[in-house]
Short mmCIF file of C-alpha atoms in Angstrom, two decimals:
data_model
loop_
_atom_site.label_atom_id
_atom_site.label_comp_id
_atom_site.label_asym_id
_atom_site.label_seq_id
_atom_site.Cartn_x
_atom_site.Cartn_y
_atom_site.Cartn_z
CA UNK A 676 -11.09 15.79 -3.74
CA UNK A 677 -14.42 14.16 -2.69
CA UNK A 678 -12.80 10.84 -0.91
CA UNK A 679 -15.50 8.59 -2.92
CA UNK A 680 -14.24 9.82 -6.48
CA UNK A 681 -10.36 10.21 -5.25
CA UNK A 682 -11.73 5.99 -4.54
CA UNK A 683 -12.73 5.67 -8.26
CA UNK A 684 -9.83 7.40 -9.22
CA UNK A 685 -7.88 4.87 -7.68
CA UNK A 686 -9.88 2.31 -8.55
CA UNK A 687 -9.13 3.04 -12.21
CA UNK A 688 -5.74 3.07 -11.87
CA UNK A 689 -6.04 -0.55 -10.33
CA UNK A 690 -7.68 -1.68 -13.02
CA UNK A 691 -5.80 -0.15 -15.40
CA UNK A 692 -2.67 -1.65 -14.02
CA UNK A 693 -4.56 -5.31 -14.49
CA UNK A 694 -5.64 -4.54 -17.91
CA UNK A 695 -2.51 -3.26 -19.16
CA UNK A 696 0.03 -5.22 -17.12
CA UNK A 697 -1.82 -8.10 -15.41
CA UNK A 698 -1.11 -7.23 -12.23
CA UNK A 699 -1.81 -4.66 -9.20
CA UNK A 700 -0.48 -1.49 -7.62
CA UNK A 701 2.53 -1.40 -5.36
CA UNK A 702 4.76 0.60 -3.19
CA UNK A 703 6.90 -1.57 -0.81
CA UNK A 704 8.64 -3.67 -3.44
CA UNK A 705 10.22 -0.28 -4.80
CA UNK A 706 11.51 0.35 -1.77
CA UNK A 707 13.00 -3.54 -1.59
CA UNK A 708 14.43 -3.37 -5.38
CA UNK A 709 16.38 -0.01 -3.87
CA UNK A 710 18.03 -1.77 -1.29
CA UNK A 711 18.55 -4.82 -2.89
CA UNK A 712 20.29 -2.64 -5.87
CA UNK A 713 22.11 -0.30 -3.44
CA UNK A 714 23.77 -3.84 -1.71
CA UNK A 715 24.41 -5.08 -4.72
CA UNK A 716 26.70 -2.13 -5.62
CA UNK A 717 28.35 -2.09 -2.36
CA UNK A 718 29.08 -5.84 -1.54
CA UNK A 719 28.66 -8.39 -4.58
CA UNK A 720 30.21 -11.22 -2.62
CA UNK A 721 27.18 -10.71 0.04
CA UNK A 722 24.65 -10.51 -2.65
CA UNK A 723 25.93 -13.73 -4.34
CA UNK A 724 26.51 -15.68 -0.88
CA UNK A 725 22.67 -14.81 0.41
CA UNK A 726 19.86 -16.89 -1.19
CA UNK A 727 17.75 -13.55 -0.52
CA UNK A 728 19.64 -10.80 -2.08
CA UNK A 729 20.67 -13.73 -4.85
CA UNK A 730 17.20 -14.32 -6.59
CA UNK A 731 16.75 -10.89 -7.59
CA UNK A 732 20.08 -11.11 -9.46
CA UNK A 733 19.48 -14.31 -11.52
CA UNK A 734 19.24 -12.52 -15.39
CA UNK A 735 22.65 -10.35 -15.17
CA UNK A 736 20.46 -7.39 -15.05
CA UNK A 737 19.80 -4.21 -12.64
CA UNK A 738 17.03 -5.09 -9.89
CA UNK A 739 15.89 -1.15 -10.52
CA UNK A 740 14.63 -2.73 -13.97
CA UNK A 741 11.64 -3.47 -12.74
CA UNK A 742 8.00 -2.81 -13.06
CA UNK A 743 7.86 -1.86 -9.51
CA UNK A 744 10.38 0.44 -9.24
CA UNK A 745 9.29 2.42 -12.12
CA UNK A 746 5.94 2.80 -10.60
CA UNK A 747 7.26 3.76 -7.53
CA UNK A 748 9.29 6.58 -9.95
CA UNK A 749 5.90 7.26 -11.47
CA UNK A 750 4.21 8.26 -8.11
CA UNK A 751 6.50 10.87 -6.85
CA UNK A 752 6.14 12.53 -10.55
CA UNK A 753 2.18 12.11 -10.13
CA UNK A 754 1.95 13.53 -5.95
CA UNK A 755 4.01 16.86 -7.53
CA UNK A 756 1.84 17.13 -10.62
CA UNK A 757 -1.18 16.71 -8.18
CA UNK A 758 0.48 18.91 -5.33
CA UNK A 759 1.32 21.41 -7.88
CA UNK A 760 -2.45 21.29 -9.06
CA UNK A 761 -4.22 21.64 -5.80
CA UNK A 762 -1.31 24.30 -4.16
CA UNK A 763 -0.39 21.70 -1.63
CA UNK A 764 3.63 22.20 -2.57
CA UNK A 765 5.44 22.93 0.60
CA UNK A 766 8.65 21.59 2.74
CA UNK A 767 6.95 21.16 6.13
CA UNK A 768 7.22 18.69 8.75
CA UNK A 769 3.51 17.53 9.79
CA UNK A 770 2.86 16.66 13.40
CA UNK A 771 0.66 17.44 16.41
CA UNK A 772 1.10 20.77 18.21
CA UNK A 773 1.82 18.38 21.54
CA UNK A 774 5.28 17.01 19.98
CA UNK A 775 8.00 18.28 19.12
CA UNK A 776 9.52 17.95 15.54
CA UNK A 777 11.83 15.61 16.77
CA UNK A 778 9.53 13.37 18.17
CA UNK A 779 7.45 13.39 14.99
CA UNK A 780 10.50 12.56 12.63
CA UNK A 781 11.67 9.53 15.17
CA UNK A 782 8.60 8.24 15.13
CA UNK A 783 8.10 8.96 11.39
CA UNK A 784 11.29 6.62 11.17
CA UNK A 785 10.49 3.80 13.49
CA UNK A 786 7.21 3.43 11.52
CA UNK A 787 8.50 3.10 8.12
CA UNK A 788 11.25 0.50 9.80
CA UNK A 789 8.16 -1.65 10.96
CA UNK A 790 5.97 -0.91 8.07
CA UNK A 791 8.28 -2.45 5.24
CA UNK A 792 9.34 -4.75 7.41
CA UNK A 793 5.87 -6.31 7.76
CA UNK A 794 5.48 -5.82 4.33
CA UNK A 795 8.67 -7.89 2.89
CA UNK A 796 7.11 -10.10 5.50
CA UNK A 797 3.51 -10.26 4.46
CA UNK A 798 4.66 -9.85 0.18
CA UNK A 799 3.48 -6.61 0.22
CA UNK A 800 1.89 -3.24 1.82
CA UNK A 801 -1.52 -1.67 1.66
CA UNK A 802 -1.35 -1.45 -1.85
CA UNK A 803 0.38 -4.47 -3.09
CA UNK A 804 -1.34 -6.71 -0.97
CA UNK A 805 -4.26 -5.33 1.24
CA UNK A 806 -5.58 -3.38 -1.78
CA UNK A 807 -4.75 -4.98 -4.80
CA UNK A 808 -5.04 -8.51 -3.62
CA UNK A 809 -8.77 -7.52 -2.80
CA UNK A 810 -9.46 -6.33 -6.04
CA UNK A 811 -8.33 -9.95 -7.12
CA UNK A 812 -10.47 -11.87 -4.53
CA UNK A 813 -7.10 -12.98 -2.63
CA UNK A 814 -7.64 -14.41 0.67
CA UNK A 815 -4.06 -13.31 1.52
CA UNK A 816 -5.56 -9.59 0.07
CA UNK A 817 -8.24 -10.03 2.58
CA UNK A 818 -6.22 -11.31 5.64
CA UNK A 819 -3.26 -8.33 4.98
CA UNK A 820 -6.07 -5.84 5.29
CA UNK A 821 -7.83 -6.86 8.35
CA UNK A 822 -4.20 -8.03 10.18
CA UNK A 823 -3.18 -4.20 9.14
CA UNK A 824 -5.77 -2.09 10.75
CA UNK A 825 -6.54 -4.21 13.03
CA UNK A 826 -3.38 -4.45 14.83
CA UNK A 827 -3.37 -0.16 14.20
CA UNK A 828 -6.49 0.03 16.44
CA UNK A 829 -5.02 -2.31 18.94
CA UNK A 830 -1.65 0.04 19.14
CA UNK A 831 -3.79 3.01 18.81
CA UNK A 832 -4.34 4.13 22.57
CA UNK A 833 -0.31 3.41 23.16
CA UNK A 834 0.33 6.10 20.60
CA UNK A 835 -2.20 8.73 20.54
CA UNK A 836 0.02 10.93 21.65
CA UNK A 837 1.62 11.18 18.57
CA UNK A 838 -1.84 12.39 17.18
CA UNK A 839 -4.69 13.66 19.10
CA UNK B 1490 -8.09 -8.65 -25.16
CA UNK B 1491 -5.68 -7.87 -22.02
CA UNK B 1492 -3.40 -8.23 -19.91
CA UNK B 1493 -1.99 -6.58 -22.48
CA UNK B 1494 1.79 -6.84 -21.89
CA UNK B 1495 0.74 -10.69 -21.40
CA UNK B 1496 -1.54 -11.25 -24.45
CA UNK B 1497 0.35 -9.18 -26.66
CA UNK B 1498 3.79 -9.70 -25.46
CA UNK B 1499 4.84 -6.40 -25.85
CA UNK B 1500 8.69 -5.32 -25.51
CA UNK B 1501 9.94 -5.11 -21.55
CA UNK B 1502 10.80 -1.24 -22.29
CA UNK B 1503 6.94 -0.86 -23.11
CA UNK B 1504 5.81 -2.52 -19.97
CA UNK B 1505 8.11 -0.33 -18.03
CA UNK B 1506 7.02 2.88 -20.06
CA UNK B 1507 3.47 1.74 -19.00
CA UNK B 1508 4.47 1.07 -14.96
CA UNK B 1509 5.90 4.42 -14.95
CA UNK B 1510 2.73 6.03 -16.36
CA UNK B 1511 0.25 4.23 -14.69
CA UNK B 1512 2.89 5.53 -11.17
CA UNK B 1513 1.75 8.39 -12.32
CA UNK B 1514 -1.58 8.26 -12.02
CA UNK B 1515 -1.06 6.26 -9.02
CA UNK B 1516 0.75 9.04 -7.20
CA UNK B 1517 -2.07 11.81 -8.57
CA UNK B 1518 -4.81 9.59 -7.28
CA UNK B 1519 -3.22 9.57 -4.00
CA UNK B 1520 -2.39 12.81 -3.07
CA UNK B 1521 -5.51 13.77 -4.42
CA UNK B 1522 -7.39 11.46 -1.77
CA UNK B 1523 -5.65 13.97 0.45
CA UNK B 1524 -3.30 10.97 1.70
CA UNK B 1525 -0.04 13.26 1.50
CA UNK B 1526 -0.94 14.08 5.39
CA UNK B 1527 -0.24 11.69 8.07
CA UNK B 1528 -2.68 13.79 10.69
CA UNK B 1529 -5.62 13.08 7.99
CA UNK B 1530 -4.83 9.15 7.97
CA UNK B 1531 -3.72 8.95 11.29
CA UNK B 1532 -7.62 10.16 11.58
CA UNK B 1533 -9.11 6.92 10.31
CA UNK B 1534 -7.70 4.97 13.63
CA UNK B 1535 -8.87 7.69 16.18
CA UNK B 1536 -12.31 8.56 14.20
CA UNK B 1537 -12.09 12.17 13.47
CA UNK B 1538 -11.51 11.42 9.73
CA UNK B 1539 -11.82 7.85 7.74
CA UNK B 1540 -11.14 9.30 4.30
CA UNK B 1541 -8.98 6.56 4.33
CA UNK B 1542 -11.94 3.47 4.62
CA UNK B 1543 -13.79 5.34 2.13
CA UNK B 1544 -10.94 5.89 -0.55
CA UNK B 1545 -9.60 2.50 0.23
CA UNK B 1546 -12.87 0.52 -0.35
CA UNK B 1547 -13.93 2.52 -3.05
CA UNK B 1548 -11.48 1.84 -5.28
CA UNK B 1549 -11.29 -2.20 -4.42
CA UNK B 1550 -14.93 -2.00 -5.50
CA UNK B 1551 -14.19 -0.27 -8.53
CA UNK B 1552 -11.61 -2.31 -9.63
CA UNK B 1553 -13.27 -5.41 -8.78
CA UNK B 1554 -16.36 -4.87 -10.26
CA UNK B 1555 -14.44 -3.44 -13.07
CA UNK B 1556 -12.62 -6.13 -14.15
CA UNK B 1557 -15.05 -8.70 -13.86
CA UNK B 1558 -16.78 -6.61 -16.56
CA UNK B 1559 -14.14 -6.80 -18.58
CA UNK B 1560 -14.03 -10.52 -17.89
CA UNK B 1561 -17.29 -10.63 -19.29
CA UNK B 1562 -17.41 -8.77 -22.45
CA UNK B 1563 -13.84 -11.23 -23.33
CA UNK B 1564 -12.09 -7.68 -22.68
CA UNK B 1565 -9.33 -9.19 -20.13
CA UNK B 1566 -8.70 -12.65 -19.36
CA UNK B 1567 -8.79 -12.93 -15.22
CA UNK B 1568 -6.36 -16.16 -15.42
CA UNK B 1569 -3.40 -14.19 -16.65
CA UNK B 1570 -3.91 -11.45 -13.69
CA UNK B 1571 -1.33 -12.28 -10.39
CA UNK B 1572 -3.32 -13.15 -7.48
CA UNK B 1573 -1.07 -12.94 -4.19
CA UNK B 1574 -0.40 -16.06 -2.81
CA UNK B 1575 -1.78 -16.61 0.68
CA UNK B 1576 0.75 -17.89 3.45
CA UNK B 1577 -0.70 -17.78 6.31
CA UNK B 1578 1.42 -16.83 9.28
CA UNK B 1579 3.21 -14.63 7.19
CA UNK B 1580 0.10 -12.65 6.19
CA UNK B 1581 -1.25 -11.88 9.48
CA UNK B 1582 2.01 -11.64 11.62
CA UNK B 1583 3.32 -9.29 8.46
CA UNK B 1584 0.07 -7.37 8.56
CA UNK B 1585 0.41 -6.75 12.49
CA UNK B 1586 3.52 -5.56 12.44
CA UNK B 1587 2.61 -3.21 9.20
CA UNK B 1588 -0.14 -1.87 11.67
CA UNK B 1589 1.97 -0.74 14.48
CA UNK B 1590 4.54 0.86 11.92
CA UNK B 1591 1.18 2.94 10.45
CA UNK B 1592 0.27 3.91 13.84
CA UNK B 1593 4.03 5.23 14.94
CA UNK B 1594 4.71 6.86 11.51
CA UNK B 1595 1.13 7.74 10.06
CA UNK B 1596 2.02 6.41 6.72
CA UNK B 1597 2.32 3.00 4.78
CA UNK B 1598 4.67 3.29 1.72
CA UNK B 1599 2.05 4.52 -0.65
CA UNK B 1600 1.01 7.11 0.76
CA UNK B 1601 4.59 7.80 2.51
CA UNK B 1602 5.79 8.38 -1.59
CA UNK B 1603 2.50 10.91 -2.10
CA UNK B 1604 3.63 12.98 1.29
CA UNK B 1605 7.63 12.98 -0.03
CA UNK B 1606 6.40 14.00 -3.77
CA UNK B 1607 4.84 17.61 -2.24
CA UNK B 1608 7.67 17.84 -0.20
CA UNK B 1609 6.63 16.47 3.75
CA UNK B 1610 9.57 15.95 5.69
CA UNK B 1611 8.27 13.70 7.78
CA UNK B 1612 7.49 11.65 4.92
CA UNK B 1613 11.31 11.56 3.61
CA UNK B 1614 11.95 9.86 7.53
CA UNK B 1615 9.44 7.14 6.99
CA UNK B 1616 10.76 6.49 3.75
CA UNK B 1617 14.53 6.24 5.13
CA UNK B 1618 13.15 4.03 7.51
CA UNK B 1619 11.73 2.07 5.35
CA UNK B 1620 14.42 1.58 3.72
CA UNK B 1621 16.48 0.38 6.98
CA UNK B 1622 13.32 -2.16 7.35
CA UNK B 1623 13.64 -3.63 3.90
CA UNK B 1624 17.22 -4.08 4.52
CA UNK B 1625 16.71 -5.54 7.98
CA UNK B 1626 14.23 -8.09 6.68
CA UNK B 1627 16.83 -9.01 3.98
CA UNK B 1628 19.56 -9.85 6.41
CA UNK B 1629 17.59 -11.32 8.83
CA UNK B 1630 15.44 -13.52 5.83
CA UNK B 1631 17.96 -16.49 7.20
CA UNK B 1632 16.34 -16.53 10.67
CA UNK B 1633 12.58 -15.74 9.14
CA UNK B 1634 12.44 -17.88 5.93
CA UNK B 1635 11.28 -20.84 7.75
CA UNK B 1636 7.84 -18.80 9.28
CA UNK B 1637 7.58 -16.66 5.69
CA UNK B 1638 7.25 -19.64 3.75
CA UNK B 1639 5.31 -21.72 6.19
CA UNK B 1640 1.52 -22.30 5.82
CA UNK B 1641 1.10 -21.67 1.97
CA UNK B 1642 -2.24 -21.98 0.37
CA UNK B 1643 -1.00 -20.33 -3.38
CA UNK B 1644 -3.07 -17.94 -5.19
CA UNK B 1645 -5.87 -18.76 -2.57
CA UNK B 1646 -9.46 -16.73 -3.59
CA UNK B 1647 -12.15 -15.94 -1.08
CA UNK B 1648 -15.30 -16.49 -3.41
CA UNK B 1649 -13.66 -20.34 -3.96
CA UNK B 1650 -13.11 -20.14 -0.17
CA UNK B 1651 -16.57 -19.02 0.59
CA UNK B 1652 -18.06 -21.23 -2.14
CA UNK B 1653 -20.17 -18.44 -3.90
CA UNK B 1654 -19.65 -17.24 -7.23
CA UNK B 1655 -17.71 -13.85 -8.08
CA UNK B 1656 -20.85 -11.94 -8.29
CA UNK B 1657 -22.05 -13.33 -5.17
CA UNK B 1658 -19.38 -12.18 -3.36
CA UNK B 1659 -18.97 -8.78 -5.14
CA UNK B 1660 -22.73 -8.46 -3.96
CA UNK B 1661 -21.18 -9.01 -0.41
CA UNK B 1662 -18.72 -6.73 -0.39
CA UNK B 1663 -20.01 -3.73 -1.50
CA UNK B 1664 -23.19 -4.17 1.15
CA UNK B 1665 -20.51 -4.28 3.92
CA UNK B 1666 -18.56 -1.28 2.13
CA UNK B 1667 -21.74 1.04 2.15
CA UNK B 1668 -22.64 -0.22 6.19
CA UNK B 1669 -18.53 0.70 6.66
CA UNK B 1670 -19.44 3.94 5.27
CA UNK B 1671 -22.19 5.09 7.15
CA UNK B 1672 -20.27 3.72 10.34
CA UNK B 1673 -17.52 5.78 9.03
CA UNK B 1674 -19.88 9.06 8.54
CA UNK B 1675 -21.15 8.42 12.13
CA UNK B 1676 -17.88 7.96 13.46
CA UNK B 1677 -16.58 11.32 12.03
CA UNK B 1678 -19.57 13.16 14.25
CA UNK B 1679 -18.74 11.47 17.51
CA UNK B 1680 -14.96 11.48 17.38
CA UNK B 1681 -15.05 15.01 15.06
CA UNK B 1682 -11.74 17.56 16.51
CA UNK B 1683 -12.30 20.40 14.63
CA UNK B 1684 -8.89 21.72 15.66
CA UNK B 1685 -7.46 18.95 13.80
CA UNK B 1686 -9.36 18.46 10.80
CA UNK B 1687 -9.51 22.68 10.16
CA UNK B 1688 -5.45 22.01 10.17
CA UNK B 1689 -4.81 19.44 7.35
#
């Protein structure tokens, strides 16, 4: 699709997420409410003992109950149905013809270590905070968004290996 | 007159029903930006393709301008939408490390959960790892919480900031979005690698 109307597409969404829900888009905090679930199946005496894992267990109800995480369930139904649409449908690892797959899926894993790392950090991603804090005139919105790509520009030349 | 779920108070199973749905479109809107490959948004930080400035700006316009519409015709009342709270430190040290972690894996989560959902392998790594961060930044909140909560401004806004009015600022933004733009068209000539671009 035409990257300016995939934009209004998105841009829709956004909205429609404020209109309907008061609040934006998000991808990170799915990923959180997973892990913080996951623990809390495995270890309850950690969960109870951390003030972290604690707050997001203060109702007596599952942490996958959650706005978030249903979105987050939403978008891998929506990518297929759009995949499915445009023929895109395919098991494939996606790399440079320079590196080699394992290279590409180490890397692919150090990234999303740093990425949501950043994010629990900065209270969200690209979405949560970068884009729909923008949309909502936040200054943190704002700040996410430059701090992001800048900082990818400034580690650009160390990896562009990985890419070009 | 929204938020709905707010103004309304609708039943939590609704506001779930509607999170999932509006996923949905989330994830369609995505993939069909074309952000299901990491080469193509790996692209906006080496110039040979900046779908992702254009997509990305795009749709803050759209939902800014938007909603302030809505605003207007007493459609949506802008108080009862979440505005992130702005801690400083924690915003731009967060951000920098987000930006290395985009450059290594050619994702961020979004668009990570768009590659997964047509089946990217690569995708389902960055995803695991993502995982291992969130649970890293869990157990290591004890050493952090003192930096993540320092510096906090609360539901800071830039037009306040600025001291313009809404419109003023929307004005702004969308001249620097359309000078982005044709940077971003220029920037796809001189950095253009065919070999890439014919690939994803």
């Amino acid at each position: 699709m035409n990257p300016y109307y995939a934009g209004i597409l998105l841009g829709l969404v956004l909205l429609s997420a404020m209109y309907f829900s008061g609040r934006g888009l998000g991808a990170s905090g799915g990923l959180k409410y997973a892990v913080v679930a996951a623990v809390g199946a495995i270890d309850k005496t950690h969960v109870q003992e951390s003030s972290y894992y604690s707050q997001y267990f203060v109702n007596g109800e599952s942490p996958l109950k959650n706005w978030l995480f249903l979105e987050v369930l939403g978008m891998v139904l929506g990518g297929f149905i759009s995949g499915a649409f445009s023929g895109r449908l395919k098991f494939k690892i996606e790399k440079s013809p320079n590196i080699s797959n394992k290279t590409r899926l180490l890397f692919a894993f150090l990234g999303g270590v740093f990425f949501v790392y950043g994010a629990q950090l900065a209270r969200g991603c690209t979405s949560g905070a970068a884009l729909s804090g923008m949309a909502v005139f936040s200054v943190a919105g704002f700040v996410t968004m430059i701090s992001i790509f800048g900082s990818a520009y400034m580690f650009a030349w160390f990896f562009r290996k990985l890419w070009i | 007159m929204g938020p709905l779920s707010i103004i309304s108070s609708l039943p939590e199973w609704v506001n779930l029903l509607i999170g999932f749905i509006i996923g949905i479109g989330f994830g369609f809107a995505l993939e069909q930006a074309g952000f299901s490959s990491s080469r193509k948004l790996a692209g906006m930080f080496y110039g040979y393709d900046t779908t992702v400035l254009k997509v990305f700006f795009t749709a803050a316009i759209v939902a800014l301008v938007g909603s302030q519409f809505l605003s207007f015709f007493g459609l949506l009342d802008l108080s009862l939408v979440y505005v992130n709270p702005y801690f400083i430190g924690a915003s731009i040290v967060g951000g920098v490390i987000m930006g290395a972690g985009f450059v290594m894996g050619g994702f961020c989560p979004g668009t990570g959960i768009s590659a997964l959902s047509i089946g990217k392998i690569d995708a389902l790594f960055f995803l695991f790892g993502g995982l291992v961060g969130a649970f890293l930044f869990a157990e290591t909140y004890p050493i952090v919480e003192k930096f993540a909560i320092s510096g906090f401004k609360g539901p800071m806004k830039v037009d306040d900031w600025m001291g313009v009015s809404p419109g003023v600022f929307t004005f702004i933004l969308i001249v620097a979005a359309v000078i982005l733009f044709w940077i971003a068209e220029l920037a796809e000539k001189k950095f253009n690698r065919p070999e890439i671009t014919s690939d994803i």
